[in-house]
Amino acid sequence: MILSERISSISPSATLAITAKAKQMKAEGINVIGFGAGEPDFDTPEHIKDAAKKALDEGFTKYTPASGTKELKETVCRKFKADNNLDYKSEEILISCGAKHSLYNTIVAICSEGDEVIIPSPYWVSYPEMVKASGATPVILKTTRKSNFKVLPIQLIEAITSKTKLFILNSPSNPTGMLYSKDELQGIGQTLEKKGIYCISDEIYEKIIYDGQEHKSIAALSDRIKELTIVINGVSKAYAMTGWRIGYAAGPKEIIKAMSNLQSHSTSNPTSIAQKAALAALEGTQEPIGAMVAEFKRRRDYIVERLNSIEGICCLKTQGAFYVFPDVSELFGKSFNGNEIKDSMSLTSLLLNEAKVAVVPGAAFGSDNNLRLSYASSMDNIKEGLDRIEEFIKIISDK
Ligand SMILES: *Cc1c(COP(=O)(O)O)cnc(C)c1O
């Protein structure tokens, strides 16, 4: 069997692999505590489910326009105005089967072979693979703990070449949990403007932020940067609707048109009743978000403090999303039963097999000194999981 060159270069999602292994252990009756989840552990709010039931009962079960219903696009436009002070028209909006689908359509619509796409690391696992699928080349721009894992304009300037077509920004970030301030975005935005480079701004965690911080969209900084930016968002994370598969993109008309064409020949419209549910999510009460964020904050405070109390682990206080990304490199070189902790992957394996705790190795996000722990899990689980990690770290030894 000969696969296409482009598709053979794509790696499977490492986060899914570890979740699968943990699931298998659970199925075998092993009590595993999972920190791998990439989705809220809350149920979709009732009024959103009701809207889907109503859509079903009313027979809203046929094809919709391939790029999404007019009413949902109009609702998304109102959302952008109210939340981000961004003016978009319906023809500048695409509704897709999840934000991931919007991201894929954007990358494929913009990038061709020979183009370079700058992706800051630590990055969300799918960005480099999507870029490879488009035929373009991912250029990884490394950020560190010193800058809170954020790109500095000077770094961006150095990474730009004559081939650079696109820059991918994700704030708040999965996996780092960091949020760019308005000033930081300004520095990035001005650099992109000067060089005429497109920007994808993945704002899927916009609503999940803490400590009175404010989320700002880079597209709202100037008219010029808005023309270069495709904003990606969706209902998965804010409304606990990961399974419904509704995301959306906003950007220049010509790009959205190209993405719509692609979507019309690949998936067609996102599920009709899920579009009705997404409409209810965006238009209805926003109260469930507040409750969810309050609970996430309580867990964030706890997990950051606990991790920092463990010798050899250093965890930044995150500002958004539901992940922490502790540095565990001080543990490298130690060992357990003759198994040396060499990197994030070997530590992850030991934690799973010996401590029965599932985390995701930082290597999957381009940062081998770290682990990613999701706290989209009950407080009891989090406590138990941290107890296990703490116990395990105590018994590993210097070589
Ligand atoms: C979850 C996630 C997405 C995808 O969300 P869907 O709408 O469920 O496809 C996109 N970007 C990041 C950074 C995510 O964590």
mmCIF file of C-alpha atoms and ligand atoms in Angstrom:
data_model
loop_
_atom_site.group_PDB
_atom_site.id
_atom_site.type_symbol
_atom_site.label_atom_id
_atom_site.label_comp_id
_atom_site.label_asym_id
_atom_site.label_seq_id
_atom_site.Cartn_x
_atom_site.Cartn_y
_atom_site.Cartn_z
ATOM 1 C CA MET A 1 0.000 0.000 0.000
ATOM 2 C CA ILE A 2 1.542 3.290 -1.066
ATOM 3 C CA LEU A 3 0.199 6.353 0.746
ATOM 4 C CA SER A 4 0.600 9.896 -0.505
ATOM 5 C CA GLU A 5 3.843 11.551 0.509
ATOM 6 C CA ARG A 6 2.074 14.381 2.304
ATOM 7 C CA ILE A 7 -0.199 12.150 4.306
ATOM 8 C CA SER A 8 2.578 9.715 5.284
ATOM 9 C CA SER A 9 4.405 12.618 6.931
ATOM 10 C CA ILE A 10 1.540 13.196 9.382
ATOM 11 C CA SER A 11 1.979 11.743 12.882
ATOM 12 C CA PRO A 12 -0.954 10.437 14.915
ATOM 13 C CA SER A 13 -2.063 12.674 17.787
ATOM 14 C CA ALA A 14 0.106 11.845 20.814
ATOM 15 C CA THR A 15 -2.571 13.095 23.178
ATOM 16 C CA LEU A 16 -5.032 10.605 21.746
ATOM 17 C CA ALA A 17 -2.469 7.786 22.058
ATOM 18 C CA ILE A 18 -1.934 8.293 25.781
ATOM 19 C CA THR A 19 -5.673 8.659 26.395
ATOM 20 C CA ALA A 20 -6.168 5.350 24.574
ATOM 21 C CA LYS A 21 -3.541 3.560 26.681
ATOM 22 C CA ALA A 22 -5.076 4.927 29.896
ATOM 23 C CA LYS A 23 -8.528 3.883 28.708
ATOM 24 C CA GLN A 24 -7.290 0.389 28.003
ATOM 25 C CA MET A 25 -5.805 0.113 31.507
ATOM 26 C CA LYS A 26 -9.105 1.310 32.984
ATOM 27 C CA ALA A 27 -10.967 -1.288 30.931
ATOM 28 C CA GLU A 28 -8.679 -3.915 32.447
ATOM 29 C CA GLY A 29 -9.893 -2.802 35.862
ATOM 30 C CA ILE A 30 -6.854 -0.713 36.782
ATOM 31 C CA ASN A 31 -7.694 2.460 38.701
ATOM 32 C CA VAL A 32 -6.011 5.143 36.572
ATOM 33 C CA ILE A 33 -6.304 8.850 37.319
ATOM 34 C CA GLY A 34 -6.442 10.774 34.048
ATOM 35 C CA PHE A 35 -4.947 14.219 33.515
ATOM 36 C CA GLY A 36 -5.145 13.823 29.760
ATOM 37 C CA ALA A 37 -8.617 15.203 29.013
ATOM 38 C CA GLY A 38 -8.804 17.882 26.354
ATOM 39 C CA GLU A 39 -12.425 18.755 27.051
ATOM 40 C CA PRO A 40 -14.515 20.203 29.891
ATOM 41 C CA ASP A 41 -15.857 17.576 32.297
ATOM 42 C CA PHE A 42 -19.189 19.429 32.565
ATOM 43 C CA ASP A 43 -22.370 18.530 30.722
ATOM 44 C CA THR A 44 -23.735 20.734 27.925
ATOM 45 C CA PRO A 45 -26.208 23.200 29.533
ATOM 46 C CA GLU A 46 -29.892 22.175 29.383
ATOM 47 C CA HIS A 47 -31.157 25.086 27.278
ATOM 48 C CA ILE A 48 -28.654 24.181 24.562
ATOM 49 C CA LYS A 49 -29.744 20.550 24.509
ATOM 50 C CA ASP A 50 -33.370 21.695 24.395
ATOM 51 C CA ALA A 51 -32.666 23.734 21.270
ATOM 52 C CA ALA A 52 -31.286 20.630 19.557
ATOM 53 C CA LYS A 53 -34.311 18.566 20.616
ATOM 54 C CA LYS A 54 -36.630 21.252 19.297
ATOM 55 C CA ALA A 55 -34.737 21.334 15.992
ATOM 56 C CA LEU A 56 -35.159 17.579 15.696
ATOM 57 C CA ASP A 57 -38.870 17.707 16.496
ATOM 58 C CA GLU A 58 -39.382 20.478 13.964
ATOM 59 C CA GLY A 59 -37.697 18.436 11.262
ATOM 60 C CA PHE A 60 -34.640 20.670 10.914
ATOM 61 C CA THR A 61 -32.784 17.630 9.657
ATOM 62 C CA LYS A 62 -31.831 18.440 6.073
ATOM 63 C CA TYR A 63 -28.807 20.001 4.388
ATOM 64 C CA THR A 64 -28.188 23.602 5.326
ATOM 65 C CA PRO A 65 -25.990 25.911 3.209
ATOM 66 C CA ALA A 66 -22.536 24.266 3.147
ATOM 67 C CA SER A 67 -20.932 27.178 4.995
ATOM 68 C CA GLY A 68 -23.578 27.232 7.745
ATOM 69 C CA THR A 69 -27.020 28.760 8.250
ATOM 70 C CA LYS A 70 -27.545 32.456 7.746
ATOM 71 C CA GLU A 71 -29.003 32.859 11.235
ATOM 72 C CA LEU A 72 -26.013 31.215 12.930
ATOM 73 C CA LYS A 73 -23.579 33.351 10.902
ATOM 74 C CA GLU A 74 -25.502 36.459 11.943
ATOM 75 C CA THR A 75 -25.379 35.346 15.568
ATOM 76 C CA VAL A 76 -21.621 34.789 15.268
ATOM 77 C CA CYS A 77 -21.289 38.327 13.845
ATOM 78 C CA ARG A 78 -23.135 39.697 16.893
ATOM 79 C CA LYS A 79 -20.867 37.670 19.162
ATOM 80 C CA PHE A 80 -17.754 39.161 17.546
ATOM 81 C CA LYS A 81 -19.143 42.688 17.929
ATOM 82 C CA ALA A 82 -20.196 42.212 21.557
ATOM 83 C CA ASP A 83 -17.187 40.234 22.820
ATOM 84 C CA ASN A 84 -14.320 41.395 20.625
ATOM 85 C CA ASN A 85 -15.458 44.714 19.164
ATOM 86 C CA LEU A 86 -14.973 43.244 15.694
ATOM 87 C CA ASP A 87 -17.261 44.060 12.772
ATOM 88 C CA TYR A 88 -17.816 41.166 10.396
ATOM 89 C CA LYS A 89 -20.500 40.570 7.785
ATOM 90 C CA SER A 90 -22.086 37.142 7.189
ATOM 91 C CA GLU A 91 -19.952 36.555 4.095
ATOM 92 C CA GLU A 92 -16.865 36.879 6.292
ATOM 93 C CA ILE A 93 -17.976 33.952 8.482
ATOM 94 C CA LEU A 94 -17.663 30.199 7.939
ATOM 95 C CA ILE A 95 -19.350 27.662 10.226
ATOM 96 C CA SER A 96 -17.417 24.366 10.318
ATOM 97 C CA CYS A 97 -17.482 20.937 11.955
ATOM 98 C CA GLY A 98 -15.518 22.161 14.985
ATOM 99 C CA ALA A 99 -12.814 24.799 15.320
ATOM 100 C CA LYS A 100 -10.340 22.143 14.224
ATOM 101 C CA HIS A 101 -12.113 21.931 10.879
ATOM 102 C CA SER A 102 -12.063 25.725 10.528
ATOM 103 C CA LEU A 103 -8.322 25.672 11.251
ATOM 104 C CA TYR A 104 -7.715 22.980 8.676
ATOM 105 C CA ASN A 105 -9.753 24.795 6.022
ATOM 106 C CA THR A 106 -7.869 28.018 6.725
ATOM 107 C CA ILE A 107 -4.429 26.440 6.482
ATOM 108 C CA VAL A 108 -5.257 24.540 3.312
ATOM 109 C CA ALA A 109 -6.834 27.648 1.750
ATOM 110 C CA ILE A 110 -3.825 29.870 2.467
ATOM 111 C CA CYS A 111 -0.737 27.649 2.254
ATOM 112 C CA SER A 112 0.981 25.871 -0.589
ATOM 113 C CA GLU A 113 4.189 23.952 -1.107
ATOM 114 C CA GLY A 114 7.207 26.174 -0.509
ATOM 115 C CA ASP A 115 5.414 28.372 2.046
ATOM 116 C CA GLU A 116 6.620 28.547 5.637
ATOM 117 C CA VAL A 117 4.262 28.724 8.589
ATOM 118 C CA ILE A 118 5.617 29.974 11.915
ATOM 119 C CA ILE A 119 4.256 28.005 14.860
ATOM 120 C CA PRO A 120 5.372 28.985 18.378
ATOM 121 C CA SER A 121 6.218 26.020 20.599
ATOM 122 C CA PRO A 122 4.851 24.719 22.891
ATOM 123 C CA TYR A 123 2.101 24.312 20.294
ATOM 124 C CA TRP A 124 -1.247 22.587 20.042
ATOM 125 C CA VAL A 125 -0.482 19.177 18.528
ATOM 126 C CA SER A 126 -2.513 19.573 15.353
ATOM 127 C CA TYR A 127 -0.966 22.770 13.966
ATOM 128 C CA PRO A 128 2.271 21.314 12.528
ATOM 129 C CA GLU A 129 0.454 18.286 11.127
ATOM 130 C CA MET A 130 -2.184 20.432 9.415
ATOM 131 C CA VAL A 131 0.567 22.556 7.887
ATOM 132 C CA LYS A 132 2.295 19.429 6.593
ATOM 133 C CA ALA A 133 -0.990 18.222 5.118
ATOM 134 C CA SER A 134 -1.213 21.491 3.164
ATOM 135 C CA GLY A 135 2.232 20.872 1.671
ATOM 136 C CA ALA A 136 3.760 23.892 3.453
ATOM 137 C CA THR A 137 6.624 23.711 5.962
ATOM 138 C CA PRO A 138 6.095 24.247 9.698
ATOM 139 C CA VAL A 139 8.773 26.483 11.242
ATOM 140 C CA ILE A 140 8.840 25.986 14.997
ATOM 141 C CA LEU A 141 9.610 29.085 17.041
ATOM 142 C CA LYS A 142 10.703 28.001 20.496
ATOM 143 C CA THR A 143 9.481 29.927 23.536
ATOM 144 C CA THR A 144 10.507 29.240 27.113
ATOM 145 C CA ARG A 145 9.337 29.643 30.680
ATOM 146 C CA LYS A 146 11.309 32.909 30.888
ATOM 147 C CA SER A 147 8.842 34.679 28.584
ATOM 148 C CA ASN A 148 5.883 32.743 30.033
ATOM 149 C CA PHE A 149 5.954 30.730 26.810
ATOM 150 C CA LYS A 150 5.053 33.775 24.749
ATOM 151 C CA VAL A 151 6.668 34.916 21.492
ATOM 152 C CA LEU A 152 8.587 38.177 21.625
ATOM 153 C CA PRO A 153 8.408 40.419 18.534
ATOM 154 C CA ILE A 154 12.220 40.263 18.155
ATOM 155 C CA GLN A 155 12.038 36.459 17.941
ATOM 156 C CA LEU A 156 9.267 36.673 15.381
ATOM 157 C CA ILE A 157 11.262 39.109 13.245
ATOM 158 C CA GLU A 158 14.216 36.719 13.268
ATOM 159 C CA ALA A 159 12.075 33.748 12.232
ATOM 160 C CA ILE A 160 10.462 35.499 9.265
ATOM 161 C CA THR A 161 11.912 34.725 5.821
ATOM 162 C CA SER A 162 10.799 35.614 2.305
ATOM 163 C CA LYS A 163 8.815 32.357 2.340
ATOM 164 C CA THR A 164 6.820 33.053 5.503
ATOM 165 C CA LYS A 165 3.113 33.076 4.707
ATOM 166 C CA LEU A 166 1.370 32.557 8.020
ATOM 167 C CA PHE A 167 1.803 32.823 11.776
ATOM 168 C CA ILE A 168 -0.321 30.777 14.186
ATOM 169 C CA LEU A 169 -1.274 32.379 17.476
ATOM 170 C CA ASN A 170 -3.178 30.602 20.261
ATOM 171 C CA SER A 171 -4.179 32.664 23.279
ATOM 172 C CA PRO A 172 -5.087 31.470 25.869
ATOM 173 C CA SER A 173 -2.803 28.619 24.941
ATOM 174 C CA ASN A 174 -3.203 24.884 24.953
ATOM 175 C CA PRO A 175 -0.884 23.524 26.402
ATOM 176 C CA THR A 176 0.727 26.397 28.345
ATOM 177 C CA GLY A 177 -2.386 28.127 29.752
ATOM 178 C CA MET A 178 -0.832 31.526 29.005
ATOM 179 C CA LEU A 179 -2.683 34.584 27.723
ATOM 180 C CA TYR A 180 -1.178 37.391 25.619
ATOM 181 C CA SER A 181 -1.817 40.910 26.928
ATOM 182 C CA LYS A 182 -2.929 43.693 24.622
ATOM 183 C CA ASP A 183 0.592 45.164 24.607
ATOM 184 C CA GLU A 184 2.149 41.835 23.721
ATOM 185 C CA LEU A 185 -0.334 41.370 20.878
ATOM 186 C CA GLN A 186 0.433 44.848 19.620
ATOM 187 C CA GLY A 187 4.114 43.934 19.225
ATOM 188 C CA ILE A 188 3.256 40.771 17.317
ATOM 189 C CA GLY A 189 0.586 42.498 15.233
ATOM 190 C CA GLN A 190 2.855 45.329 14.145
ATOM 191 C CA THR A 191 5.504 42.854 13.022
ATOM 192 C CA LEU A 192 3.000 40.858 10.973
ATOM 193 C CA GLU A 193 1.579 44.033 9.437
ATOM 194 C CA LYS A 194 4.998 45.291 8.433
ATOM 195 C CA LYS A 195 5.829 42.033 6.675
ATOM 196 C CA GLY A 196 2.322 41.339 5.311
ATOM 197 C CA ILE A 197 2.068 37.932 6.953
ATOM 198 C CA TYR A 198 -1.255 36.237 7.607
ATOM 199 C CA CYS A 199 -2.234 35.335 11.138
ATOM 200 C CA ILE A 200 -4.465 32.586 12.450
ATOM 201 C CA SER A 201 -5.727 33.560 15.879
ATOM 202 C CA ASP A 202 -7.099 30.483 17.634
ATOM 203 C CA GLU A 203 -9.315 31.919 20.383
ATOM 204 C CA ILE A 204 -11.120 28.745 21.414
ATOM 205 C CA TYR A 205 -10.278 29.328 25.124
ATOM 206 C CA GLU A 206 -11.299 32.989 25.055
ATOM 207 C CA LYS A 207 -13.940 32.539 27.761
ATOM 208 C CA ILE A 208 -11.838 30.403 30.090
ATOM 209 C CA ILE A 209 -9.591 32.972 31.767
ATOM 210 C CA TYR A 210 -8.875 33.838 35.402
ATOM 211 C CA ASP A 211 -7.966 36.574 37.855
ATOM 212 C CA GLY A 212 -9.881 39.344 36.106
ATOM 213 C CA GLN A 213 -7.711 39.172 32.987
ATOM 214 C CA GLU A 214 -9.080 40.359 29.693
ATOM 215 C CA HIS A 215 -8.965 38.451 26.450
ATOM 216 C CA LYS A 216 -8.120 40.587 23.456
ATOM 217 C CA SER A 217 -8.351 39.508 19.818
ATOM 218 C CA ILE A 218 -5.328 40.489 17.731
ATOM 219 C CA ALA A 219 -7.741 41.201 14.862
ATOM 220 C CA ALA A 220 -9.250 44.081 16.859
ATOM 221 C CA LEU A 221 -5.971 46.012 17.097
ATOM 222 C CA SER A 222 -6.100 47.706 13.674
ATOM 223 C CA ASP A 223 -7.878 47.524 10.322
ATOM 224 C CA ARG A 224 -4.700 46.308 8.644
ATOM 225 C CA ILE A 225 -4.140 43.405 11.039
ATOM 226 C CA LYS A 226 -7.829 42.490 10.748
ATOM 227 C CA GLU A 227 -7.323 42.093 6.976
ATOM 228 C CA LEU A 228 -4.476 39.661 7.652
ATOM 229 C CA THR A 229 -6.158 37.666 10.422
ATOM 230 C CA ILE A 230 -8.465 34.694 10.422
ATOM 231 C CA VAL A 231 -10.040 34.367 13.861
ATOM 232 C CA ILE A 232 -10.936 30.832 14.883
ATOM 233 C CA ASN A 233 -13.401 30.090 17.646
ATOM 234 C CA GLY A 234 -16.186 27.650 18.482
ATOM 235 C CA VAL A 235 -18.560 26.364 21.113
ATOM 236 C CA SER A 236 -16.635 23.250 22.200
ATOM 237 C CA LYS A 237 -14.727 24.586 25.178
ATOM 238 C CA ALA A 238 -16.840 27.510 26.446
ATOM 239 C CA TYR A 239 -20.136 25.618 26.407
ATOM 240 C CA ALA A 240 -18.894 22.075 27.063
ATOM 241 C CA MET A 241 -19.977 21.054 23.548
ATOM 242 C CA THR A 242 -16.979 19.132 22.220
ATOM 243 C CA GLY A 243 -19.100 16.346 20.768
ATOM 244 C CA TRP A 244 -21.421 18.659 18.867
ATOM 245 C CA ARG A 245 -18.704 19.722 16.404
ATOM 246 C CA ILE A 246 -19.408 23.381 15.754
ATOM 247 C CA GLY A 247 -16.617 25.886 15.225
ATOM 248 C CA TYR A 248 -16.292 28.982 13.099
ATOM 249 C CA ALA A 249 -13.836 31.218 11.293
ATOM 250 C CA ALA A 250 -13.970 34.951 10.587
ATOM 251 C CA GLY A 251 -11.741 36.723 8.110
ATOM 252 C CA PRO A 252 -11.386 38.470 4.744
ATOM 253 C CA LYS A 253 -14.196 37.608 2.332
ATOM 254 C CA GLU A 254 -11.946 36.030 -0.345
ATOM 255 C CA ILE A 255 -10.319 33.660 2.136
ATOM 256 C CA ILE A 256 -13.634 32.680 3.722
ATOM 257 C CA LYS A 257 -15.048 32.098 0.220
ATOM 258 C CA ALA A 258 -12.159 29.761 -0.653
ATOM 259 C CA MET A 259 -12.611 27.900 2.625
ATOM 260 C CA SER A 260 -16.358 27.585 1.988
ATOM 261 C CA ASN A 261 -15.674 26.150 -1.466
ATOM 262 C CA LEU A 262 -13.343 23.563 0.022
ATOM 263 C CA GLN A 263 -15.846 22.712 2.740
ATOM 264 C CA SER A 264 -18.672 22.405 0.203
ATOM 265 C CA HIS A 265 -16.704 19.681 -1.604
ATOM 266 C CA SER A 266 -15.499 17.837 1.481
ATOM 267 C CA THR A 267 -17.874 17.794 4.458
ATOM 268 C CA SER A 268 -20.715 20.094 3.335
ATOM 269 C CA ASN A 269 -22.596 21.708 6.203
ATOM 270 C CA PRO A 270 -21.954 21.023 9.881
ATOM 271 C CA THR A 271 -24.809 19.023 11.434
ATOM 272 C CA SER A 272 -28.067 20.954 11.159
ATOM 273 C CA ILE A 273 -29.305 20.369 14.707
ATOM 274 C CA ALA A 274 -25.867 21.120 16.176
ATOM 275 C CA GLN A 275 -25.993 24.490 14.415
ATOM 276 C CA LYS A 276 -29.301 25.205 16.177
ATOM 277 C CA ALA A 277 -27.704 24.196 19.475
ATOM 278 C CA ALA A 278 -24.706 26.471 18.843
ATOM 279 C CA LEU A 279 -27.092 29.330 18.142
ATOM 280 C CA ALA A 280 -28.774 28.762 21.511
ATOM 281 C CA ALA A 281 -25.363 28.636 23.184
ATOM 282 C CA LEU A 282 -24.268 31.987 21.754
ATOM 283 C CA GLU A 283 -27.610 33.756 22.171
ATOM 284 C CA GLY A 284 -28.814 32.286 25.461
ATOM 285 C CA THR A 285 -27.706 32.880 29.032
ATOM 286 C CA GLN A 286 -23.938 32.948 29.526
ATOM 287 C CA GLU A 287 -24.283 31.991 33.195
ATOM 288 C CA PRO A 288 -23.056 28.392 32.845
ATOM 289 C CA ILE A 289 -19.680 29.743 31.644
ATOM 290 C CA GLY A 290 -19.250 31.734 34.852
ATOM 291 C CA ALA A 291 -19.942 28.692 37.004
ATOM 292 C CA MET A 292 -17.588 26.525 34.970
ATOM 293 C CA VAL A 293 -14.767 29.080 35.040
ATOM 294 C CA ALA A 294 -15.147 29.540 38.812
ATOM 295 C CA GLU A 295 -14.722 25.793 39.304
ATOM 296 C CA PHE A 296 -11.753 25.653 36.885
ATOM 297 C CA LYS A 297 -10.096 28.494 38.804
ATOM 298 C CA ARG A 298 -10.464 26.653 42.107
ATOM 299 C CA ARG A 299 -8.785 23.624 40.551
ATOM 300 C CA ARG A 300 -6.068 25.700 38.891
ATOM 301 C CA ASP A 301 -5.150 27.304 42.209
ATOM 302 C CA TYR A 302 -4.951 23.904 43.854
ATOM 303 C CA ILE A 303 -3.008 22.074 41.146
ATOM 304 C CA VAL A 304 -0.421 24.848 40.679
ATOM 305 C CA GLU A 305 0.260 24.988 44.406
ATOM 306 C CA ARG A 306 0.460 21.227 44.825
ATOM 307 C CA LEU A 307 2.795 20.780 41.842
ATOM 308 C CA ASN A 308 5.132 23.510 43.047
ATOM 309 C CA SER A 309 5.332 21.840 46.462
ATOM 310 C CA ILE A 310 6.820 18.719 44.841
ATOM 311 C CA GLU A 311 10.597 18.800 44.638
ATOM 312 C CA GLY A 312 11.860 18.811 41.060
ATOM 313 C CA ILE A 313 8.632 20.212 39.580
ATOM 314 C CA CYS A 314 8.167 23.851 38.667
ATOM 315 C CA CYS A 315 4.790 25.111 37.496
ATOM 316 C CA LEU A 316 3.875 28.588 36.266
ATOM 317 C CA LYS A 317 0.591 30.061 37.431
ATOM 318 C CA THR A 318 -1.552 29.809 34.328
ATOM 319 C CA GLN A 319 -3.960 32.477 33.128
ATOM 320 C CA GLY A 320 -6.466 30.537 31.087
ATOM 321 C CA ALA A 321 -7.641 27.280 29.483
ATOM 322 C CA PHE A 322 -7.699 24.192 31.729
ATOM 323 C CA TYR A 323 -4.133 22.940 31.511
ATOM 324 C CA VAL A 324 -0.940 23.352 33.481
ATOM 325 C CA PHE A 325 2.425 22.736 31.857
ATOM 326 C CA PRO A 326 4.963 22.099 34.631
ATOM 327 C CA ASP A 327 8.706 21.858 33.975
ATOM 328 C CA VAL A 328 9.947 18.460 35.144
ATOM 329 C CA SER A 329 13.467 18.557 33.690
ATOM 330 C CA GLU A 330 15.051 18.483 37.168
ATOM 331 C CA LEU A 331 13.808 14.904 37.445
ATOM 332 C CA PHE A 332 15.707 13.797 34.341
ATOM 333 C CA GLY A 333 18.585 11.480 35.188
ATOM 334 C CA LYS A 334 16.776 9.957 38.172
ATOM 335 C CA SER A 335 15.436 6.442 37.912
ATOM 336 C CA PHE A 336 12.913 3.936 39.214
ATOM 337 C CA ASN A 337 13.691 0.188 39.340
ATOM 338 C CA GLY A 338 16.449 0.676 36.818
ATOM 339 C CA ASN A 339 14.249 2.698 34.449
ATOM 340 C CA GLU A 340 15.889 6.036 33.848
ATOM 341 C CA ILE A 341 13.804 9.158 33.422
ATOM 342 C CA LYS A 342 15.391 10.473 30.258
ATOM 343 C CA ASP A 343 12.717 12.752 28.891
ATOM 344 C CA SER A 344 9.032 13.671 29.100
ATOM 345 C CA MET A 345 7.982 10.445 27.373
ATOM 346 C CA SER A 346 9.848 8.119 29.744
ATOM 347 C CA LEU A 347 8.481 10.023 32.753
ATOM 348 C CA THR A 348 4.965 9.786 31.312
ATOM 349 C CA SER A 349 5.332 6.017 30.852
ATOM 350 C CA LEU A 350 6.590 5.559 34.410
ATOM 351 C CA LEU A 351 3.791 7.695 35.818
ATOM 352 C CA LEU A 352 1.217 5.652 33.941
ATOM 353 C CA ASN A 353 2.647 2.214 34.695
ATOM 354 C CA GLU A 354 3.887 2.766 38.265
ATOM 355 C CA ALA A 355 1.777 5.590 39.714
ATOM 356 C CA LYS A 356 -1.317 4.878 37.586
ATOM 357 C CA VAL A 357 -1.567 8.502 36.549
ATOM 358 C CA ALA A 358 -2.052 9.556 32.931
ATOM 359 C CA VAL A 359 -0.436 12.816 31.799
ATOM 360 C CA VAL A 360 0.670 13.959 28.346
ATOM 361 C CA PRO A 361 4.396 14.284 27.576
ATOM 362 C CA GLY A 362 5.550 17.791 26.666
ATOM 363 C CA ALA A 363 7.351 16.342 23.654
ATOM 364 C CA ALA A 364 3.963 16.046 21.959
ATOM 365 C CA PHE A 365 3.739 19.849 22.107
ATOM 366 C CA GLY A 366 7.359 20.456 21.097
ATOM 367 C CA SER A 367 8.646 20.996 24.648
ATOM 368 C CA ASP A 368 10.402 18.000 26.150
ATOM 369 C CA ASN A 369 11.064 19.571 29.582
ATOM 370 C CA ASN A 370 7.372 19.588 30.436
ATOM 371 C CA LEU A 371 4.258 17.560 31.074
ATOM 372 C CA ARG A 372 0.725 18.678 30.324
ATOM 373 C CA LEU A 373 -1.904 18.060 32.968
ATOM 374 C CA SER A 374 -5.530 18.873 32.285
ATOM 375 C CA TYR A 375 -7.655 19.782 35.279
ATOM 376 C CA ALA A 376 -10.917 19.163 33.471
ATOM 377 C CA SER A 377 -11.612 16.488 36.042
ATOM 378 C CA SER A 378 -13.195 16.408 39.503
ATOM 379 C CA MET A 379 -11.378 17.905 42.492
ATOM 380 C CA ASP A 380 -11.318 14.450 44.117
ATOM 381 C CA ASN A 381 -9.581 12.997 41.074
ATOM 382 C CA ILE A 382 -7.116 15.845 40.975
ATOM 383 C CA LYS A 383 -6.253 15.391 44.663
ATOM 384 C CA GLU A 384 -5.803 11.657 44.318
ATOM 385 C CA GLY A 385 -3.730 12.060 41.157
ATOM 386 C CA LEU A 386 -1.425 14.615 42.764
ATOM 387 C CA ASP A 387 -1.008 12.404 45.842
ATOM 388 C CA ARG A 388 0.119 9.604 43.555
ATOM 389 C CA ILE A 389 2.535 11.813 41.627
ATOM 390 C CA GLU A 390 3.978 13.155 44.875
ATOM 391 C CA GLU A 391 4.465 9.633 46.285
ATOM 392 C CA PHE A 392 6.082 8.453 43.076
ATOM 393 C CA ILE A 393 8.530 11.361 42.906
ATOM 394 C CA LYS A 394 9.553 10.616 46.502
ATOM 395 C CA ILE A 395 10.578 7.045 45.702
ATOM 396 C CA ILE A 396 12.491 7.641 42.500
ATOM 397 C CA SER A 397 16.186 7.842 43.164
ATOM 398 C CA ASP A 398 19.310 9.527 41.993
ATOM 399 C CA LYS A 399 21.163 7.185 39.734
HETATM 400 C C1 LIG B 1 -9.893 21.948 21.540
HETATM 401 C C2 LIG B 1 -9.074 22.833 20.673
HETATM 402 C C3 LIG B 1 -9.482 23.148 19.360
HETATM 403 C C4 LIG B 1 -10.577 22.418 18.628
HETATM 404 O O1 LIG B 1 -11.828 22.569 19.077
HETATM 405 P P1 LIG B 1 -13.060 21.898 18.308
HETATM 406 O O2 LIG B 1 -14.012 23.020 18.113
HETATM 407 O O3 LIG B 1 -13.601 20.876 19.242
HETATM 408 O O4 LIG B 1 -12.591 21.326 17.028
HETATM 409 C C5 LIG B 1 -8.749 24.081 18.646
HETATM 410 N N1 LIG B 1 -7.660 24.654 19.164
HETATM 411 C C6 LIG B 1 -7.212 24.349 20.399
HETATM 412 C C7 LIG B 1 -5.997 25.019 20.891
HETATM 413 C C8 LIG B 1 -7.901 23.420 21.184
HETATM 414 O O5 LIG B 1 -7.428 23.085 22.387
#
